[in-house]
Short mmCIF file of C-alpha atoms and ligand atoms in Angstrom, two decimals:
data_model
loop_
_atom_site.label_atom_id
_atom_site.label_comp_id
_atom_site.label_asym_id
_atom_site.label_seq_id
_atom_site.Cartn_x
_atom_site.Cartn_y
_atom_site.Cartn_z
CA MET T 1 39.72 -27.30 5.13
CA ILE T 2 40.74 -28.63 8.64
CA VAL T 3 44.41 -28.71 8.94
CA LEU T 4 46.78 -30.09 11.73
CA GLY T 5 49.79 -27.81 12.27
CA ILE T 6 53.14 -28.84 13.97
CA GLU T 7 55.86 -26.60 15.08
CA SER T 8 59.22 -27.86 16.33
CA SER T 9 61.88 -25.47 15.01
CA CYS T 10 63.32 -24.82 18.26
CA ASP T 11 62.50 -25.56 22.01
CA ASP T 12 58.59 -25.40 21.84
CA THR T 13 56.65 -28.30 20.47
CA GLY T 14 53.40 -26.97 19.35
CA ALA T 15 50.32 -28.57 17.63
CA ALA T 16 46.96 -26.90 16.46
CA ILE T 17 43.97 -27.60 14.47
CA TYR T 18 42.88 -24.83 12.13
CA ASP T 19 39.67 -25.15 10.33
CA SER T 20 39.33 -22.57 7.37
CA GLU T 21 35.54 -22.23 7.99
CA ARG T 22 35.51 -22.14 11.85
CA GLY T 23 38.80 -20.83 12.79
CA LEU T 24 41.28 -22.16 15.29
CA LEU T 25 39.65 -25.32 17.05
CA ALA T 26 42.51 -26.20 19.29
CA ASN T 27 46.17 -24.89 20.02
CA GLY T 28 48.63 -26.92 22.44
CA LEU T 29 52.07 -26.01 23.24
CA TYR T 30 54.85 -27.91 25.20
CA SER T 31 57.67 -25.76 26.27
CA GLN T 32 61.10 -27.10 26.63
CA VAL T 33 62.11 -24.06 28.99
CA GLU T 34 62.86 -26.32 31.97
CA LEU T 35 64.90 -28.83 30.15
CA HIS T 36 67.30 -26.29 28.73
CA ALA T 37 67.27 -23.74 31.72
CA ARG T 38 70.32 -25.25 33.55
CA PHE T 39 72.40 -24.92 30.26
CA GLY T 40 71.41 -21.18 29.77
CA GLY T 41 70.27 -21.83 26.30
CA VAL T 42 68.87 -24.39 24.00
CA VAL T 43 70.84 -27.60 23.52
CA PRO T 44 69.97 -28.81 20.07
CA GLU T 45 70.29 -32.61 20.45
CA LEU T 46 68.20 -32.38 23.72
CA ALA T 47 65.62 -30.51 21.91
CA SER T 48 65.19 -32.92 19.23
CA ARG T 49 64.87 -35.83 21.38
CA ASP T 50 62.08 -34.14 23.64
CA HIS T 51 60.09 -33.19 20.40
CA ILE T 52 60.10 -36.85 19.61
CA ARG T 53 58.70 -37.54 23.07
CA LYS T 54 56.20 -34.77 23.12
CA THR T 55 54.85 -34.41 19.36
CA MET T 56 52.45 -37.17 19.09
CA PRO T 57 50.83 -36.81 22.70
CA LEU T 58 50.22 -33.09 21.63
CA VAL T 59 48.89 -34.07 18.33
CA ARG T 60 46.43 -36.44 19.98
CA GLN T 61 45.60 -33.75 22.65
CA VAL T 62 44.60 -31.18 19.99
CA ILE T 63 42.70 -33.32 17.96
CA ALA T 64 40.51 -34.41 21.12
CA ASP T 65 40.40 -30.61 22.09
CA ALA T 66 39.23 -29.61 18.75
CA GLY T 67 36.21 -32.33 19.27
CA ILE T 68 36.99 -33.83 15.87
CA GLY T 69 37.98 -37.31 14.69
CA GLN T 70 41.32 -37.72 12.98
CA ASP T 71 39.71 -38.63 9.63
CA GLU T 72 38.19 -35.35 9.51
CA ILE T 73 41.74 -33.75 9.12
CA GLU T 74 42.33 -32.77 5.42
CA GLY T 75 45.85 -31.60 5.55
CA VAL T 76 49.11 -31.51 7.75
CA ALA T 77 51.39 -28.58 7.91
CA TYR T 78 54.78 -28.53 9.72
CA THR T 79 57.56 -26.09 10.06
CA ALA T 80 60.01 -27.01 7.46
CA GLY T 81 62.48 -24.27 8.32
CA PRO T 82 64.58 -21.82 9.26
CA GLY T 83 65.48 -23.46 12.57
CA LEU T 84 67.56 -26.18 14.38
CA ILE T 85 67.87 -29.10 11.83
CA GLY T 86 67.58 -32.03 14.15
CA ALA T 87 64.32 -30.23 15.63
CA LEU T 88 62.75 -29.55 12.31
CA LEU T 89 63.41 -33.08 10.94
CA VAL T 90 61.28 -34.42 14.00
CA GLY T 91 58.45 -32.35 12.89
CA ALA T 92 58.66 -32.77 9.20
CA ALA T 93 59.09 -36.62 9.66
CA ILE T 94 56.02 -36.87 12.05
CA GLY T 95 54.17 -34.32 9.80
CA ARG T 96 54.85 -35.93 6.50
CA GLY T 97 54.41 -39.61 7.99
CA LEU T 98 50.88 -38.71 9.37
CA ALA T 99 49.59 -37.00 6.14
CA MET T 100 50.85 -40.02 4.13
CA GLY T 101 49.13 -42.60 6.58
CA TRP T 102 45.97 -40.57 6.55
CA GLY T 103 46.05 -39.97 2.81
CA VAL T 104 45.95 -36.23 2.86
CA PRO T 105 48.22 -33.53 1.55
CA ALA T 106 51.29 -32.19 3.54
CA MET T 107 52.82 -28.71 3.45
CA GLY T 108 56.07 -27.57 4.65
CA VAL T 109 55.73 -24.04 6.24
CA HIS T 110 58.47 -21.31 6.64
CA HIS T 111 58.53 -20.37 10.38
CA MET T 112 58.87 -16.81 9.78
CA GLU T 113 55.81 -16.76 7.45
CA GLY T 114 53.88 -18.55 10.21
CA HIS T 115 54.93 -15.68 12.59
CA LEU T 116 54.11 -13.20 10.05
CA LEU T 117 50.58 -14.50 9.52
CA ALA T 118 49.63 -15.37 13.05
CA PRO T 119 47.84 -11.76 13.64
CA MET T 120 45.42 -13.05 10.92
CA LEU T 121 44.08 -15.47 13.29
CA GLU T 122 42.82 -12.43 15.56
CA PRO T 123 39.09 -11.14 15.28
CA GLN T 124 40.38 -8.02 13.54
CA PRO T 125 43.16 -9.02 11.26
CA PRO T 126 45.09 -6.78 9.06
CA THR T 127 44.41 -6.62 5.38
CA PHE T 128 47.30 -6.63 2.54
CA PRO T 129 49.41 -4.74 1.91
CA PHE T 130 51.21 -4.07 5.15
CA VAL T 131 54.86 -3.63 6.68
CA ALA T 132 55.68 -6.63 8.96
CA LEU T 133 58.21 -6.26 11.77
CA LEU T 134 59.35 -9.79 12.58
CA VAL T 135 61.07 -9.74 15.97
CA SER T 136 61.93 -13.40 17.38
CA GLY T 137 64.97 -14.93 19.08
CA GLY T 138 66.60 -15.68 15.49
CA HIS T 139 65.36 -13.03 13.30
CA THR T 140 64.74 -9.27 13.14
CA GLN T 141 63.44 -8.22 9.83
CA LEU T 142 61.36 -5.56 8.18
CA VAL T 143 59.07 -7.04 5.28
CA ARG T 144 56.79 -5.38 2.87
CA VAL T 145 53.97 -7.69 2.61
CA ASP T 146 51.60 -7.71 -0.51
CA GLY T 147 49.90 -10.78 0.00
CA ILE T 148 50.84 -14.49 0.97
CA GLY T 149 54.27 -15.29 -0.57
CA ARG T 150 54.76 -11.73 -1.80
CA TYR T 151 57.46 -10.54 0.50
CA GLU T 152 60.05 -7.98 0.02
CA LEU T 153 62.86 -7.74 2.86
CA LEU T 154 63.24 -4.00 3.49
CA GLY T 155 66.08 -4.41 6.29
CA GLU T 156 67.29 -6.97 8.86
CA SER T 157 69.79 -7.27 11.78
CA LEU T 158 73.17 -7.29 10.53
CA ASP T 159 74.20 -9.12 13.92
CA ASP T 160 72.13 -10.19 16.89
CA ALA T 161 68.31 -10.52 16.68
CA ALA T 162 66.27 -8.38 19.01
CA GLY T 163 65.09 -11.30 20.78
CA GLU T 164 68.86 -12.66 20.96
CA ALA T 165 69.86 -9.48 22.59
CA PHE T 166 66.95 -9.66 25.24
CA ASP T 167 68.24 -13.11 26.08
CA LYS T 168 71.91 -12.28 26.27
CA VAL T 169 71.30 -9.31 28.48
CA GLY T 170 68.99 -11.11 30.63
CA LYS T 171 71.66 -13.75 31.07
CA MET T 172 74.02 -11.17 32.19
CA LEU T 173 71.57 -9.65 34.64
CA GLY T 174 71.33 -12.95 36.18
CA LEU T 175 67.87 -13.97 34.87
CA PRO T 176 66.72 -17.17 33.73
CA TYR T 177 66.43 -18.37 29.71
CA PRO T 178 64.97 -17.19 27.59
CA GLY T 179 65.66 -13.44 29.08
CA GLY T 180 63.09 -11.56 27.05
CA PRO T 181 59.96 -11.96 29.36
CA HIS T 182 62.18 -11.80 32.44
CA VAL T 183 63.86 -8.62 31.39
CA ALA T 184 60.51 -6.96 30.48
CA GLU T 185 59.22 -7.89 33.81
CA LEU T 186 62.27 -6.35 35.89
CA ALA T 187 62.18 -3.26 33.60
CA ARG T 188 58.73 -2.63 35.02
CA GLN T 189 60.57 -1.72 38.60
CA GLY T 190 63.23 0.52 36.49
CA ARG T 191 63.27 4.04 36.56
CA ILE T 192 63.63 5.74 33.19
CA GLY T 193 66.42 8.07 32.37
CA GLN T 194 68.77 6.56 34.77
CA PHE T 195 70.95 5.06 31.96
CA GLU T 196 71.13 6.29 28.57
CA PHE T 197 71.69 3.31 26.00
CA PRO T 198 72.51 4.07 22.36
CA ARG T 199 69.97 3.76 19.68
CA PRO T 200 71.99 1.74 17.03
CA MET T 201 72.14 2.62 13.22
CA THR T 202 69.13 5.13 13.89
CA ASN T 203 71.15 8.22 12.81
CA ARG T 204 72.06 6.97 9.37
CA PRO T 205 69.71 6.05 6.62
CA GLY T 206 68.23 2.56 5.95
CA LEU T 207 66.24 -0.09 7.58
CA ASP T 208 68.82 -2.48 8.78
CA PHE T 209 69.46 -3.15 12.74
CA SER T 210 72.29 -4.00 14.58
CA PHE T 211 71.68 -5.06 18.39
CA SER T 212 75.30 -6.65 19.42
CA GLY T 213 76.58 -3.06 20.46
CA LEU T 214 73.72 -2.67 22.75
CA LYS T 215 74.74 -5.95 24.40
CA THR T 216 78.33 -4.78 24.81
CA PHE T 217 77.02 -1.43 26.37
CA ALA T 218 75.08 -3.60 28.89
CA ARG T 219 78.01 -5.60 29.95
CA THR T 220 80.01 -2.53 30.34
CA THR T 221 77.44 -0.82 32.38
CA ILE T 222 76.84 -3.75 34.60
CA ALA T 223 80.56 -4.29 35.18
CA ASP T 224 80.81 -0.38 36.05
CA ARG T 225 77.85 -0.63 38.72
CA THR T 226 78.84 -3.99 40.05
CA GLN T 227 80.62 -3.48 43.66
CA ASP T 228 82.20 -6.49 45.40
CA GLY T 229 80.22 -8.83 42.84
CA VAL T 230 76.97 -7.13 43.79
CA LEU T 231 74.77 -5.13 41.49
CA ALA T 232 72.09 -3.22 43.62
CA GLU T 233 68.51 -4.47 42.90
CA GLN T 234 67.26 -0.86 41.76
CA THR T 235 70.23 -0.45 39.34
CA ARG T 236 69.56 -3.70 37.96
CA ALA T 237 66.09 -2.96 37.13
CA ASP T 238 67.05 0.42 35.84
CA ILE T 239 69.63 -1.22 33.54
CA ALA T 240 66.72 -3.60 32.30
CA ARG T 241 64.57 -0.56 31.78
CA ALA T 242 67.19 1.45 29.88
CA PHE T 243 68.12 -1.66 27.71
CA GLU T 244 64.40 -2.33 26.76
CA GLU T 245 63.69 1.33 26.11
CA ALA T 246 66.81 1.43 23.58
CA VAL T 247 65.55 -1.62 21.89
CA VAL T 248 61.85 -0.34 21.85
CA ALA T 249 62.95 3.11 20.30
CA THR T 250 65.26 1.80 17.80
CA LEU T 251 62.42 -0.58 16.47
CA VAL T 252 59.93 2.13 16.50
CA ILE T 253 62.35 4.63 14.42
CA LYS T 254 62.76 1.90 11.76
CA CYS T 255 59.05 0.87 11.58
CA ARG T 256 58.18 4.51 11.09
CA ARG T 257 60.72 4.91 8.48
CA ALA T 258 59.55 1.67 6.76
CA LEU T 259 55.91 3.06 6.80
CA GLU T 260 57.15 6.30 5.27
CA GLN T 261 59.46 4.80 2.85
CA THR T 262 56.55 2.53 1.36
CA GLY T 263 53.59 4.78 1.95
CA LEU T 264 51.68 2.00 3.83
CA ARG T 265 49.61 2.59 6.96
CA SER T 266 49.52 -0.86 8.68
CA LEU T 267 52.09 -2.42 10.65
CA VAL T 268 52.20 -5.89 11.78
CA ILE T 269 54.40 -6.87 14.53
CA ALA T 270 55.14 -10.65 14.78
CA GLY T 271 57.48 -13.05 16.69
CA GLY T 272 58.28 -13.44 20.28
CA VAL T 273 59.46 -9.86 20.91
CA SER T 274 56.09 -8.81 19.54
CA ALA T 275 54.63 -9.92 22.73
CA ASN T 276 56.70 -7.10 24.62
CA GLN T 277 54.11 -4.69 26.24
CA ARG T 278 56.45 -1.68 26.19
CA LEU T 279 56.87 -2.25 22.42
CA ARG T 280 53.25 -2.37 21.87
CA GLN T 281 52.34 0.54 23.78
CA VAL T 282 55.20 2.87 22.11
CA LEU T 283 54.49 1.87 18.74
CA GLU T 284 50.63 2.36 19.48
CA GLU T 285 51.41 5.92 20.51
CA ASN T 286 53.79 6.72 17.51
CA LEU T 287 51.53 5.13 14.91
CA ALA T 288 48.45 7.08 15.95
CA LYS T 289 50.32 10.36 15.35
CA ILE T 290 50.97 9.27 11.78
CA ASN T 291 47.49 7.93 11.14
CA SER T 292 48.82 4.29 10.85
CA LYS T 293 47.45 1.13 12.51
CA LEU T 294 49.25 -1.57 14.66
CA PHE T 295 48.22 -5.20 14.40
CA TYR T 296 49.66 -8.01 16.54
CA ALA T 297 48.65 -11.21 17.79
CA ARG T 298 47.62 -12.51 21.38
CA PRO T 299 50.83 -13.27 23.41
CA GLU T 300 50.49 -17.05 23.22
CA LEU T 301 50.28 -16.60 19.33
CA CYS T 302 53.46 -14.32 19.17
CA THR T 303 56.00 -16.75 20.56
CA ASP T 304 56.41 -20.20 19.00
CA ASN T 305 52.91 -22.17 18.33
CA GLY T 306 51.37 -24.73 16.08
CA ALA T 307 48.47 -22.38 15.15
CA MET T 308 50.53 -20.22 12.94
CA ILE T 309 51.74 -23.04 11.07
CA ALA T 310 48.24 -24.75 10.62
CA TYR T 311 46.81 -21.28 9.33
CA ALA T 312 49.75 -20.59 6.96
CA GLY T 313 49.81 -24.18 5.82
CA CYS T 314 46.03 -24.36 5.23
CA LYS T 315 46.43 -21.24 3.04
CA ARG T 316 49.07 -22.74 0.86
CA LEU T 317 47.16 -26.11 0.78
CA LEU T 318 43.98 -24.37 -0.18
CA ALA T 319 45.79 -22.81 -3.01
CA GLY T 320 46.76 -26.16 -4.32
CA GLN T 321 50.35 -26.37 -3.09
CA ARG T 322 51.70 -29.68 -2.01
CA GLN T 323 54.80 -31.00 -0.37
CA ASP T 324 56.40 -34.00 -2.09
CA LEU T 325 56.75 -37.26 -0.34
CA VAL T 326 60.63 -36.27 0.60
CA ILE T 327 61.10 -35.64 4.50
CA SER T 328 62.90 -32.54 4.31
CA ALA T 329 63.80 -29.31 6.30
CA ARG T 330 66.07 -26.39 5.90
CA PRO T 331 67.97 -24.80 8.59
CA ARG T 332 68.09 -21.48 6.61
CA TRP T 333 65.55 -20.33 4.29
CA ASP T 334 65.09 -17.24 2.45
CA LEU T 335 61.35 -15.84 3.22
CA GLU T 336 61.47 -14.06 -0.20
CA SER T 337 61.85 -17.23 -2.03
CA LEU T 338 58.53 -18.59 -1.13
CA PRO T 339 56.05 -18.99 -3.95
CA GLU T 340 53.11 -16.44 -4.35
CA ILE T 341 49.45 -17.27 -3.35
CA HIS T 342 47.26 -15.47 -5.75
CA ALA T 343 44.60 -13.16 -4.08
CA SER T 344 41.60 -15.33 -5.32
CA SER T 345 42.73 -18.47 -3.58
CA ALA T 346 44.20 -16.83 -0.17
O1 LIG O 401 59.30 -16.20 18.10
P1 LIG O 401 59.93 -16.92 19.19
O2 LIG O 401 59.06 -17.58 20.28
O3 LIG O 401 60.95 -17.79 18.79
C1 LIG O 401 62.06 -17.75 17.49
O4 LIG O 401 61.40 -18.02 16.58
O5 LIG O 401 62.97 -17.37 17.92
O6 LIG O 401 60.94 -15.79 20.05
C2 LIG O 401 61.43 -16.11 21.18
C3 LIG O 401 62.22 -14.90 21.66
C4 LIG O 401 63.15 -14.88 22.86
O7 LIG O 401 64.32 -14.20 22.48
C5 LIG O 401 62.51 -14.13 23.91
O8 LIG O 401 63.38 -13.70 24.84
C6 LIG O 401 61.81 -13.18 23.14
O9 LIG O 401 61.05 -13.77 22.01
N1 LIG O 401 60.56 -12.70 23.92
C7 LIG O 401 60.55 -11.36 24.53
C8 LIG O 401 59.16 -11.29 25.05
N2 LIG O 401 58.65 -12.58 25.10
C9 LIG O 401 59.56 -13.51 24.38
N3 LIG O 401 61.27 -10.52 24.47
C10 LIG O 401 60.86 -9.32 24.99
N4 LIG O 401 59.90 -9.04 25.57
C11 LIG O 401 58.94 -10.18 25.58
N5 LIG O 401 57.66 -9.98 26.68
ZN1 LIG O 402 59.67 -18.37 16.22
#
């Protein structure tokens, strides 16, 4: 089955063509980073308007890149939530409308399910069951995954998401939005052990996270070390390094705990922060010690993209699920509420 996927939940317009027989045929992305940069964060109304401008040209581009005719598309998947409601509605209206016009079924996809399944697009995909660490700009969750739609939430952030903490600390360090990749880049010049950031909620049991304290700790540290309005370049990098180490260490402790608790031996990391090299490296070292395996997607499939939506939508369409004719989106949407797909159809 050939499926067009559309992603528009936040500040990236993504479109992709996935074929259940041949794999990913085309993947296009238009990032709105420059549009929002001067505001230091995403402006929802500007995001919606830009999705309106960019989605159809991107859809045409991926159809051409895939080397197919539009009449070969057998289903349309779009992100139906969670995310910014205006942005979501653009993708939902276009996706639903195209499907109706082409006379093919449509599927509204859960954005985090898309992230969670993205590593399935890699040559050596994980097999069920596994533990998934979802780390994006809006979510930090540990999920037990027994199949598509068989999700049990093991823990989540009680306040900021890991990506959000990266973005806020990036802003404090004077780095462009989104801060995550820039903090990671700056941390490379940083020396380990110059600052000791806390590892929040690791010395008590449970799998929940809290990242807002780390952000406050960063703010205080930066203020302490700023003299006459100047923070020395090396100190800036050392702070970035210490912050990244603290986030990584905290995530690693909770992932190990989740594997122990479930008795599972595969960990999937997904979402924008899973592109972080240091997180991958430390997790890989740790999991090797406990005879467990780490799975992740290539960097462009970790951050928001249309490919993961096309893939998740294709799985659900193949299982016979269909979106009704109503154009709808949900800014909040519980991952555990998704219907299950039985192994035979997945
Ligand atoms: O999954 P995603 O693209 O969008 C959401 O669904 O939120 O995640 C974006 C988040 C941003 O907070 C961004 O700063 C973070 O992922 N991010 C990173 C890295 N690349 C992206 N954080 C740390 N290190 C990275 N290399
Ligand atoms: Zn995302």
